[in-house]
Coordinates of C-alpha atoms (C1' of nucleotides) in Angstrom, one line a residue:
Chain A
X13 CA 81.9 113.4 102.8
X14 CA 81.6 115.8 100.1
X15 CA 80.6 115.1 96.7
X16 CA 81.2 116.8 93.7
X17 CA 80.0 116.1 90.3
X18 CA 82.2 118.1 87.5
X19 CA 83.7 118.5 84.3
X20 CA 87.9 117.4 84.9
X21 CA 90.4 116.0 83.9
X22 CA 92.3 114.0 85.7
X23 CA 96.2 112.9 86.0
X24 CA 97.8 109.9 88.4
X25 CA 101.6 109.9 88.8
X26 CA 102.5 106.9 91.3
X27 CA 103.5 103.0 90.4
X28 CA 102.2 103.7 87.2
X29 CA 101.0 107.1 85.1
X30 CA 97.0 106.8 84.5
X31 CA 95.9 110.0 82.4
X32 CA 91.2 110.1 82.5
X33 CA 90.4 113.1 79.3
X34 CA 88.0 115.9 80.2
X35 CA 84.4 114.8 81.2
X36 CA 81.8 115.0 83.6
X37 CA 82.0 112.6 86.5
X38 CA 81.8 112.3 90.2
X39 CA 84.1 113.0 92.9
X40 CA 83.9 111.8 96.0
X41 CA 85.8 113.3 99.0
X42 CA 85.6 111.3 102.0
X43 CA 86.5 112.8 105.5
X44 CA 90.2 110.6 105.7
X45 CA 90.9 112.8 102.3
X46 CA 91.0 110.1 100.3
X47 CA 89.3 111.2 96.5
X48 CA 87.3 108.7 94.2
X49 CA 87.1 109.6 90.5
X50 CA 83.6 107.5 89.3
X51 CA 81.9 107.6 85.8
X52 CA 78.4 106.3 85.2
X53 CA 79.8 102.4 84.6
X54 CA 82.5 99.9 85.6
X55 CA 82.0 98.5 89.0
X56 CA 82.8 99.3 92.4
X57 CA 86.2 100.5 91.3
X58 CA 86.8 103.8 90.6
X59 CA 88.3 105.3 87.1
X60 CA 91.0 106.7 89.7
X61 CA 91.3 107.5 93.4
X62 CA 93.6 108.0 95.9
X63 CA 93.8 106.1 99.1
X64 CA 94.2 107.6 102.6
X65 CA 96.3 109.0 104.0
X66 CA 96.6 111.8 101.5
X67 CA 96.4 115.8 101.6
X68 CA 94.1 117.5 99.0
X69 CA 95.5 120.9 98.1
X70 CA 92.4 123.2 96.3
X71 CA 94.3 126.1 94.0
X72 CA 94.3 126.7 90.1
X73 CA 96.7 126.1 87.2
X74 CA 98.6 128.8 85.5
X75 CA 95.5 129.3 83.4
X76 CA 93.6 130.1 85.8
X77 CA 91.7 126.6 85.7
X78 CA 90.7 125.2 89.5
X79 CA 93.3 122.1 90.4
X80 CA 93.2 119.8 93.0
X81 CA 96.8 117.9 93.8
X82 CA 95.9 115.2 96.1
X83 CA 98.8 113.7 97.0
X84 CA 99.9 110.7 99.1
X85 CA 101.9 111.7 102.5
X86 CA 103.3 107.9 102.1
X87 CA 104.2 106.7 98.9
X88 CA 104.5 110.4 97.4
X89 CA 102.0 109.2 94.5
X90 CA 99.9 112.0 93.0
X91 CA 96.6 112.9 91.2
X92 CA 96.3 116.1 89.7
X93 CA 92.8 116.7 88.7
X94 CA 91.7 120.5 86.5
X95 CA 88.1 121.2 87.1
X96 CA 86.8 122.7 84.2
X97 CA 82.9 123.5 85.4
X98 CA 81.4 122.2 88.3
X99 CA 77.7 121.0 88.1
X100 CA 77.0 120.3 91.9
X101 CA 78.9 120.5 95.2
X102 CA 77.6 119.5 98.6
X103 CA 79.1 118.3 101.9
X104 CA 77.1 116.2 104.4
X105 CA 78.3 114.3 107.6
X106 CA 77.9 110.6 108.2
X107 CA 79.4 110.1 110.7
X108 CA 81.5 106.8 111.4
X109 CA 80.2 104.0 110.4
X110 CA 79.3 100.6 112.6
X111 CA 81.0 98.8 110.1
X112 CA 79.9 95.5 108.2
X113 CA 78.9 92.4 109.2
X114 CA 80.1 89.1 107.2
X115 CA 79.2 85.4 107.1
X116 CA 79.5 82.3 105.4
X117 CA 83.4 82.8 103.3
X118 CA 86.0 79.9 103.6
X119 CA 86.2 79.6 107.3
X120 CA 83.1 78.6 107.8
X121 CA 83.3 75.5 104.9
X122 CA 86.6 74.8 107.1
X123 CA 84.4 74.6 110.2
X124 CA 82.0 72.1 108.5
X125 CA 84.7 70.0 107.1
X126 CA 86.9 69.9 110.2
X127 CA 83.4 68.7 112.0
X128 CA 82.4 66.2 108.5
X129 CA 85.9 64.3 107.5
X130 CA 84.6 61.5 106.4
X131 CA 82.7 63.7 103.7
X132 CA 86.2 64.0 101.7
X133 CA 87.0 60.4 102.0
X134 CA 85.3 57.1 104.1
X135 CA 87.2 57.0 107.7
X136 CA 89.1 60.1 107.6
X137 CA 89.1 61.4 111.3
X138 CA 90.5 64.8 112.3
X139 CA 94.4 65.4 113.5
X140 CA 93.5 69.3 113.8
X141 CA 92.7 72.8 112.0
X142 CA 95.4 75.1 111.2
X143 CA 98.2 72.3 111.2
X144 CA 101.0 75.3 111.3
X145 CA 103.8 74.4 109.2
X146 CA 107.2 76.7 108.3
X147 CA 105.2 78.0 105.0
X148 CA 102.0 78.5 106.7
X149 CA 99.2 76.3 108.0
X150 CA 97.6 73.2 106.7
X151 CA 94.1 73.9 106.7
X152 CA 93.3 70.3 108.1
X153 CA 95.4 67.6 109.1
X154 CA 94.1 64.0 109.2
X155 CA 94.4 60.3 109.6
X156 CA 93.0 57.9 107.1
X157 CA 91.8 54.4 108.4
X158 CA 94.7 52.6 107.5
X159 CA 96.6 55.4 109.9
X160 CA 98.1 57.4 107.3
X161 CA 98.6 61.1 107.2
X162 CA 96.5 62.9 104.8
X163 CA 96.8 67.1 104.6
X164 CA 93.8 68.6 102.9
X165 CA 93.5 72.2 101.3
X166 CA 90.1 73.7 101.2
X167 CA 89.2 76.6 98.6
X168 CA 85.9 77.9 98.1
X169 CA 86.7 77.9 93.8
X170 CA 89.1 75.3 93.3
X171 CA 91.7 77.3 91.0
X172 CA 95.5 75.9 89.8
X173 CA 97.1 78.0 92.9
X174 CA 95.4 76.0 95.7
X175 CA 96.9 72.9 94.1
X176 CA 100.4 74.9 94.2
X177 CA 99.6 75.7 97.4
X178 CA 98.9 72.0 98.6
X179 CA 102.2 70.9 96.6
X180 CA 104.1 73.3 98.9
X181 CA 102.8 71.7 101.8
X182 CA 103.7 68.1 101.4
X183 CA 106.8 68.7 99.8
X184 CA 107.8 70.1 103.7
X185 CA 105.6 67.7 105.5
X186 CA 106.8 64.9 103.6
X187 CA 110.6 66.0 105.2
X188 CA 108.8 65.2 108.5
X189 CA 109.9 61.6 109.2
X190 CA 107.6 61.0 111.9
X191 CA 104.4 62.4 109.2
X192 CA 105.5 60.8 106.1
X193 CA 104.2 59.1 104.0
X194 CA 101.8 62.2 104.0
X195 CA 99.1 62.5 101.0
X196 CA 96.7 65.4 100.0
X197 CA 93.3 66.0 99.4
X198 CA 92.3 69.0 97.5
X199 CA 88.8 70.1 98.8
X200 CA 86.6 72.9 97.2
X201 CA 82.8 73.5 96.2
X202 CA 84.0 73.7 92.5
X203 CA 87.2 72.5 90.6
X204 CA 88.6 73.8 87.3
X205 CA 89.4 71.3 85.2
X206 CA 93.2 72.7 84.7
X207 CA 93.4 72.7 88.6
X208 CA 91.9 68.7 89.0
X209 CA 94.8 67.7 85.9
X210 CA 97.5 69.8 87.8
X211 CA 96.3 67.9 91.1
X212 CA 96.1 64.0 89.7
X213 CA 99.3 64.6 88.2
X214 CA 100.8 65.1 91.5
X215 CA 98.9 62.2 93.3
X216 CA 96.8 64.7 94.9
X217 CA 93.2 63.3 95.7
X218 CA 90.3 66.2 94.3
X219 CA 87.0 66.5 96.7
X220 CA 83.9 68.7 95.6
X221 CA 82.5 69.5 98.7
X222 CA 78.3 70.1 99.1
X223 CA 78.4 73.3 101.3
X224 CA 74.1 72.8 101.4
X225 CA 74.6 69.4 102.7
X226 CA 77.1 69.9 105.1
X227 CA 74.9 72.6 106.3
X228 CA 72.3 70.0 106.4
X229 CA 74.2 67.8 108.3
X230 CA 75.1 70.2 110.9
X231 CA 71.7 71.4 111.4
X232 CA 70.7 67.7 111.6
X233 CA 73.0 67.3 114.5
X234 CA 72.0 70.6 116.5
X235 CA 68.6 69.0 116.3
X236 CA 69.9 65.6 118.3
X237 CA 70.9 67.8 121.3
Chain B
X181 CA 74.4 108.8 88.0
X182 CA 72.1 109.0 90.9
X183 CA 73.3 110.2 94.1
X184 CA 71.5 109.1 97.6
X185 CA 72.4 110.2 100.9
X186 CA 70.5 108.9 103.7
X187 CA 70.4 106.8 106.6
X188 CA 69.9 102.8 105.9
X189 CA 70.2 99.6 106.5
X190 CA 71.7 96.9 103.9
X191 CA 71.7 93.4 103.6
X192 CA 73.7 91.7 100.7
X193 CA 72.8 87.7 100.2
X194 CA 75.2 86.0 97.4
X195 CA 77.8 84.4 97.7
X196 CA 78.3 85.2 101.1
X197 CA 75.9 87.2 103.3
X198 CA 76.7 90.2 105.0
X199 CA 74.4 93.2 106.9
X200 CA 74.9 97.4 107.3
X201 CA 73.4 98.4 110.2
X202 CA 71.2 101.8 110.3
X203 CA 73.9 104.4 109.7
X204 CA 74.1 107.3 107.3
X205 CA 76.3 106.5 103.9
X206 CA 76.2 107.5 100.4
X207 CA 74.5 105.5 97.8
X208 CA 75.2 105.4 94.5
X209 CA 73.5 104.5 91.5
X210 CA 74.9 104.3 88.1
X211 CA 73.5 104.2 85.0
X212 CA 73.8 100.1 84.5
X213 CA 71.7 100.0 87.5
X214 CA 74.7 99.0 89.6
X215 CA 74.4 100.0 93.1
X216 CA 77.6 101.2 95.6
X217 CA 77.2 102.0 99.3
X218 CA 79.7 104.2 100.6
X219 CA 81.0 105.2 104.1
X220 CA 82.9 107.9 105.0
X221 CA 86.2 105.5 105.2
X222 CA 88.1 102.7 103.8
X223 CA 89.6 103.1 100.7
X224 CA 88.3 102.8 97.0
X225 CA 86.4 99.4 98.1
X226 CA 82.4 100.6 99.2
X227 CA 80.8 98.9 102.3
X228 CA 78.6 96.9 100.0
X229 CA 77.6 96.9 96.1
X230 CA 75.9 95.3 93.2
X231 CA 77.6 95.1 90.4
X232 CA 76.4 94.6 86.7
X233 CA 73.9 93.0 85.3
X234 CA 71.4 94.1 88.0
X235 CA 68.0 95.8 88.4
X236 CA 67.0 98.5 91.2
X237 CA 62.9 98.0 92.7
X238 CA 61.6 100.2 94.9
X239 CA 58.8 99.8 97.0
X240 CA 57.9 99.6 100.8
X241 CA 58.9 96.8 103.5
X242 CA 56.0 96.1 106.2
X243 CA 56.2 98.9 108.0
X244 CA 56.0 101.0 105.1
X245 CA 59.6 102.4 105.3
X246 CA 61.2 102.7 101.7
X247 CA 63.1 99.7 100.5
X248 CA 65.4 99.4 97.4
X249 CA 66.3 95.4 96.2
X250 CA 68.7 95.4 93.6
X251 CA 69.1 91.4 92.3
X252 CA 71.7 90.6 89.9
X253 CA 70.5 89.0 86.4
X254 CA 73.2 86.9 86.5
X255 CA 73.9 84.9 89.9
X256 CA 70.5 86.1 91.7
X257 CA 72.2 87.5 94.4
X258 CA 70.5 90.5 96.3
X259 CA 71.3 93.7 98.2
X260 CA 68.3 95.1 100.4
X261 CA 68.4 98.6 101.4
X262 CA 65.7 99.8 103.9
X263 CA 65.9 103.7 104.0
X264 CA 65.0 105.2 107.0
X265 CA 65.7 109.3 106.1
X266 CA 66.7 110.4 103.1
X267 CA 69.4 113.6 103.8
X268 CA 69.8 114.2 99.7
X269 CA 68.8 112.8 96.5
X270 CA 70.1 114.0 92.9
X271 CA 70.7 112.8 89.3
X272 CA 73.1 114.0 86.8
X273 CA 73.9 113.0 83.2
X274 CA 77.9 112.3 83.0
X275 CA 77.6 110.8 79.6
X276 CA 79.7 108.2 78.5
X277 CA 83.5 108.3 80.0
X278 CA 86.2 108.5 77.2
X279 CA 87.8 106.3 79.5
X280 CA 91.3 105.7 80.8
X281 CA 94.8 105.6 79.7
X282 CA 97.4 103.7 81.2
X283 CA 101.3 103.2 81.6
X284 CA 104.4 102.1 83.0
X285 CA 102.8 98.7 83.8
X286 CA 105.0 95.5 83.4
X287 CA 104.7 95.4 79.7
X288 CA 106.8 97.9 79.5
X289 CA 109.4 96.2 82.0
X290 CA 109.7 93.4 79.4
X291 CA 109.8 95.0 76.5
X292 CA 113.0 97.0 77.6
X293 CA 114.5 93.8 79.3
X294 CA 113.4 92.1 75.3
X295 CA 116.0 95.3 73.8
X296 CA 118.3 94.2 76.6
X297 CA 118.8 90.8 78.0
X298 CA 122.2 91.0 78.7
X299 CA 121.5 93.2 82.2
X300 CA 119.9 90.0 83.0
X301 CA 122.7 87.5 82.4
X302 CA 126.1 88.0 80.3
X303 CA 126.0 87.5 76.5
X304 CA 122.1 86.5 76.8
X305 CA 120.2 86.5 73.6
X306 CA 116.7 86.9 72.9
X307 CA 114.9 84.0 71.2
X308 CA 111.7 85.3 71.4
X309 CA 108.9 87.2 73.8
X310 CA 106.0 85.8 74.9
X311 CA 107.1 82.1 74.2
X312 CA 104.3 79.6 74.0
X313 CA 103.8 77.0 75.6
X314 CA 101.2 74.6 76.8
X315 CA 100.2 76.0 79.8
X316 CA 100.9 79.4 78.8
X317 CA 103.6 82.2 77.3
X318 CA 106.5 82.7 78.7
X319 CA 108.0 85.9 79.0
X320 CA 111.1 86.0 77.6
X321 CA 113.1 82.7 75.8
X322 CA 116.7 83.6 75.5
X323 CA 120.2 81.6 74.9
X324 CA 123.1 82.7 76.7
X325 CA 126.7 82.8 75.6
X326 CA 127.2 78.7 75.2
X327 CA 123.6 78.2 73.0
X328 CA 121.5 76.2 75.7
X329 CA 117.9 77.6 76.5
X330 CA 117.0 80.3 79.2
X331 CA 113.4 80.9 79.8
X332 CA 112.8 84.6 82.2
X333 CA 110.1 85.1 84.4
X334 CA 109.3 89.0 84.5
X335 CA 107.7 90.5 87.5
X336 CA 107.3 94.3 89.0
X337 CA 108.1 92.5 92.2
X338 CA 109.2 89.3 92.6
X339 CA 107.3 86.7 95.3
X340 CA 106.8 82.9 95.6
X341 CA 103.8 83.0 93.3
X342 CA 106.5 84.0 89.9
X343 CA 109.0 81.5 91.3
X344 CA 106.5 78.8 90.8
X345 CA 105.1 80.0 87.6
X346 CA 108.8 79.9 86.4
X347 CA 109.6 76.4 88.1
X348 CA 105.9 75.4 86.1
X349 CA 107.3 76.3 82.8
X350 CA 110.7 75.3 83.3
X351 CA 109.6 71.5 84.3
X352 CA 107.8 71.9 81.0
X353 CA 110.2 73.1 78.6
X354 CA 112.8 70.7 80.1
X355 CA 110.4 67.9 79.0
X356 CA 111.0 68.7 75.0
X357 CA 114.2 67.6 74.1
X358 CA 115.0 70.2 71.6
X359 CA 115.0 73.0 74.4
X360 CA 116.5 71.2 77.4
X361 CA 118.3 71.7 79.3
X362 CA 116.2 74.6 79.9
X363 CA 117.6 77.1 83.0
X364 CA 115.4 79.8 84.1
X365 CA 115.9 83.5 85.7
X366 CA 113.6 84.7 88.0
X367 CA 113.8 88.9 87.0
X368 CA 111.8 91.4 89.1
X369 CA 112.5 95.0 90.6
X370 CA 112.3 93.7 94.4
X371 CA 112.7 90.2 94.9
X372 CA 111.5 88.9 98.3
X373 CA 113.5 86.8 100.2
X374 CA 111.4 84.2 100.7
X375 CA 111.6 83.9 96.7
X376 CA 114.6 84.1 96.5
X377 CA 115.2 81.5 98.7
X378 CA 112.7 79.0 96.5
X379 CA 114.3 79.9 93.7
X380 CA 117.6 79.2 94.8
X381 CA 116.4 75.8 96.5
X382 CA 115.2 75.0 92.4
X383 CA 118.1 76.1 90.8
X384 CA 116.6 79.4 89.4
X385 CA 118.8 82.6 89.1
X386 CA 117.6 86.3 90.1
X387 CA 117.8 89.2 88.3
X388 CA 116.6 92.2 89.8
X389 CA 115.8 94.9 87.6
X390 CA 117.2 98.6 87.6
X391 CA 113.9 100.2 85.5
X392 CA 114.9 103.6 85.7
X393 CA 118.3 102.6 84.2
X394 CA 116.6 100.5 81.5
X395 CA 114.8 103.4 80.3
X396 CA 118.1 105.1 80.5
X397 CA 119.5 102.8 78.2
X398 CA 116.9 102.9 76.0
X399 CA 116.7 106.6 75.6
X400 CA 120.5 106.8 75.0
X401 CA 119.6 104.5 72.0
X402 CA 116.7 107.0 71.0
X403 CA 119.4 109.8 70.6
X404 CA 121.8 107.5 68.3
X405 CA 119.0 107.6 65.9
Chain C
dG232 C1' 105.1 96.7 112.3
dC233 C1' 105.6 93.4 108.2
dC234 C1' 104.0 89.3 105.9
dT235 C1' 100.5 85.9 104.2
dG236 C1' 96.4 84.6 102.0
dC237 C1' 91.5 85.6 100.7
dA238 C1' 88.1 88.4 97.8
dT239 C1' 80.7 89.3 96.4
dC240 C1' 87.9 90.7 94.3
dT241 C1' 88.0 93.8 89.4
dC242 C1' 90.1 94.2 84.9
dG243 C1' 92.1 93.1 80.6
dC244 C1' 93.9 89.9 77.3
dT245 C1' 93.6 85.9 74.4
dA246 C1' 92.5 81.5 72.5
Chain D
dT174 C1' 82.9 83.1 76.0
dA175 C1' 85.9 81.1 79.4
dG176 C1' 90.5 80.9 81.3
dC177 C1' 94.4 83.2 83.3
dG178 C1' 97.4 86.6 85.1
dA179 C1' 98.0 91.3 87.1
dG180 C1' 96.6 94.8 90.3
dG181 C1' 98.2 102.0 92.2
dT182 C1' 94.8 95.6 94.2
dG183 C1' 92.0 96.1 99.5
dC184 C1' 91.5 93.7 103.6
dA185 C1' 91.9 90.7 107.8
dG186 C1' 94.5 87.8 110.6
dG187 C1' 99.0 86.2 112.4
dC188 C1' 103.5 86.9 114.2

DNA sequence: GCCTGCATCTCGCTA
DNA sequence: TAGCGAGGTGCAGGC
C-alpha cells in the first residue's frame, strides 16, 4: 500500500470520460495496482479510481510533468493522472487482510420469518425457503389455512422493485396448475407508500415485519429448550 | 485529511453489524469527520466506513489501548476502532476539490437518439423527450409513419429491470385514450436475452443502439453547418 | 465462467 | 427534503 498525497490532475477514459482539475488530493496505491483518487469529502467513493487488475506505468508528459497511466489489462479503460508537486509519499505493508465479518442483512429476517409464518398472516405454515422457480427463487413458499398457496417476498426496505419482483413470480407460478390459485404477500421492515399502492393494485397482500420482535420471539424459544 | 496506519480492530453496529479482526489497514479521516478503513485489496469499496454526518472520540477502552468511536448524527450507528500499534500518522490540508466532470453517460445516448429516431424505427418522429407522466418521464414519445403513439425506453444496456419500466409506462399511457394505442421500443446498446425475451412475450420491440455511429451521424450534421 | 440480486450501496436530479 | 433512477456500481452466491 503506498500513499501519496499531491497536487494532479487527473483524466478517466473508459465507459464514460471523467476529467478531476488540478488540486491536492490523496492517492492510494494498493498492492493489486488498483489507484484511488480521494479528496477531503464525499463518502467512501473515491473522486476516481481504477479497479484491479490494472498496470500503473510511472513516466512524465512531454513537458516534463510526472504521469501516471494506469490502465485496465481487461476492459482497456484508462486514468491518466499529471503530478504537479508531491507533498508526501510513503509505502508500508499490510499484509492480507482476515477479511470482514458480517451479520444481521436480509437472510437472517428470512430465517426468522421462515421459522414465524404466522407473523405475516394467522395460519400461514411453511411450504419451504428458496421455492426455486425458472426466474429465480421465491423467498418463501406457503399454505394458508384454507390450503391455498401464498408466495411471499421479503425486502429489508420495501421499495416498487420488490413488488415487481413478486409480480414476476406469480405470474409463472400462477401457470403452475397444480399451485394455482397462488397469492402474494409482500413482507419488509418498512414500505414506501408508492411500493404498498403498486402492491394492492395487483392483489398483493403488504406485511411490515418487527425484526426486534421476531428476535424476541426466537430468543423466547431458545430459552424453552 | 488525516492519514492512520496501524494495526486495529473495528466493529461497525448500524444497520447491520459487522467486525475487522486485528490486522494492519489504512484509516482515513476526512475533513467531515467521516472515517474509511482500508485494506490492501478489493476495489474502491473500504473494509468498513462512516459516512457523513459523524463525529470522531478518542479515548482509551479498559485496558488502556487507544480507541476511536465514530457515531453518525443521523442514524446513531457506530464504528469502534481499537488501535493496537500505530505504523504512521499524518495530516495534510487538500482544500476544497474543484470537483469532477463527467461525460458520455446515457443523456447523451438520448439526446442523439432525440436528433434521430428513425435508427430506432422507420419514419419515427419525435413528440417530445422526457414525457411525463404519472409515475414518471418517459424517455422519448414519438409517432411513427401511420400517427399512433410510441413511447422508447433508453438504456446503456438493456436488462429485465428497463423492460418493466417500459411495460409500467406503457400500461399507463394506454390507459389515456388520447395516446392509445400506445406501442413501446425497448432501445439499449446490448440487450440481454433474457430481456429480450420479456419484451417480446409483452409485445415490446428492441432497438439496439450503434452509439459510435450516432455520434457519426451527428458530427456529419456539425460539418453541414 | 456468467448471471442474479443485494447493498451500511453512493450519487444526482427533480418535484 | 424525499423519491427515484443510474452506476466506470461492488460483491456474494448459484449454476
Amino acid at each position: 500500500m503506498r500513499l501519496v498525497v499531491a497536487r494532479c490532475q487527473v483524466d478517466y477514459a473508459g465507459r464514460l470520460t471523467a476529467h478531476l482539475p488540478m488540486a491536492t488530493r490523496v492517492l492510494m496505491i494498493k498492492a493489486d495496482g488498483s489507484v484511488l483518487v480521494h479528496s477531503d469529502g464525499g463518502s467512501y467513493k473515491p473522486l476516481n479510481w481504477m479497479s484491479p487488475p490494472c498496470t500503473l506505468a510511472e513516466g512524465t508528459d512531454a513537458d516534463g510533468t510526472a504521469e501516471w497511466v494506469v490502465t485496465s489489462t481487461k476492459t482497456g479503460d484508462s486514468l491518466r493522472i499529471l503530478i504537479e508537486e508531491v507533498l508526501s509519499d510513503s509505502a508500508h505493508d499490510l499484509g492480507i487482510d482476515p477479511g470482514l465479518v458480517k451479520d444481521g442483512v436480509e437472510k437472517h429476517l428470512q430465517e426468522l420469518l421462515a421459522e414465524h409464518p404466522a407473523t405475516l398472516d394467522e395460519g400461514l405454515t411453511l411450504v419451504r425457503r428458496e421455492f426455486p422457480t425458472a426466474i429465480g427463487p421465491v423467498d418463501l413458499m406457503c399454505r394458508d389455512s384454507e390450503g391455498r398457496s401464498v408466495a411471499v417476498e421479503i425486502k429489508r426496505r420495501g421499495e416498487i422493485d420488490g413488488v415487481e419482483q413478486l409480480t414476476r413470480y406469480l405470474e409463472l407460478l400462477n401457470r403452475d396448475p397444480l399451485l394455482a390459485p397462488v397469492r402474494g404477500i409482500f413482507a419488509a421492515q418498512a414500505i414506501k407508500p408508492q411500493a404498498r399502492v403498486l402492491a394492492t393494485d395487483r392483489g398483493i397482500a403488504c406485511a411490515v415485519v418487527d425484526y426486534d420482535a421476531l428476535r424476541g420471539m426466537d430468543d423466547v424459544e431458545a430459552r424453552l429448550f
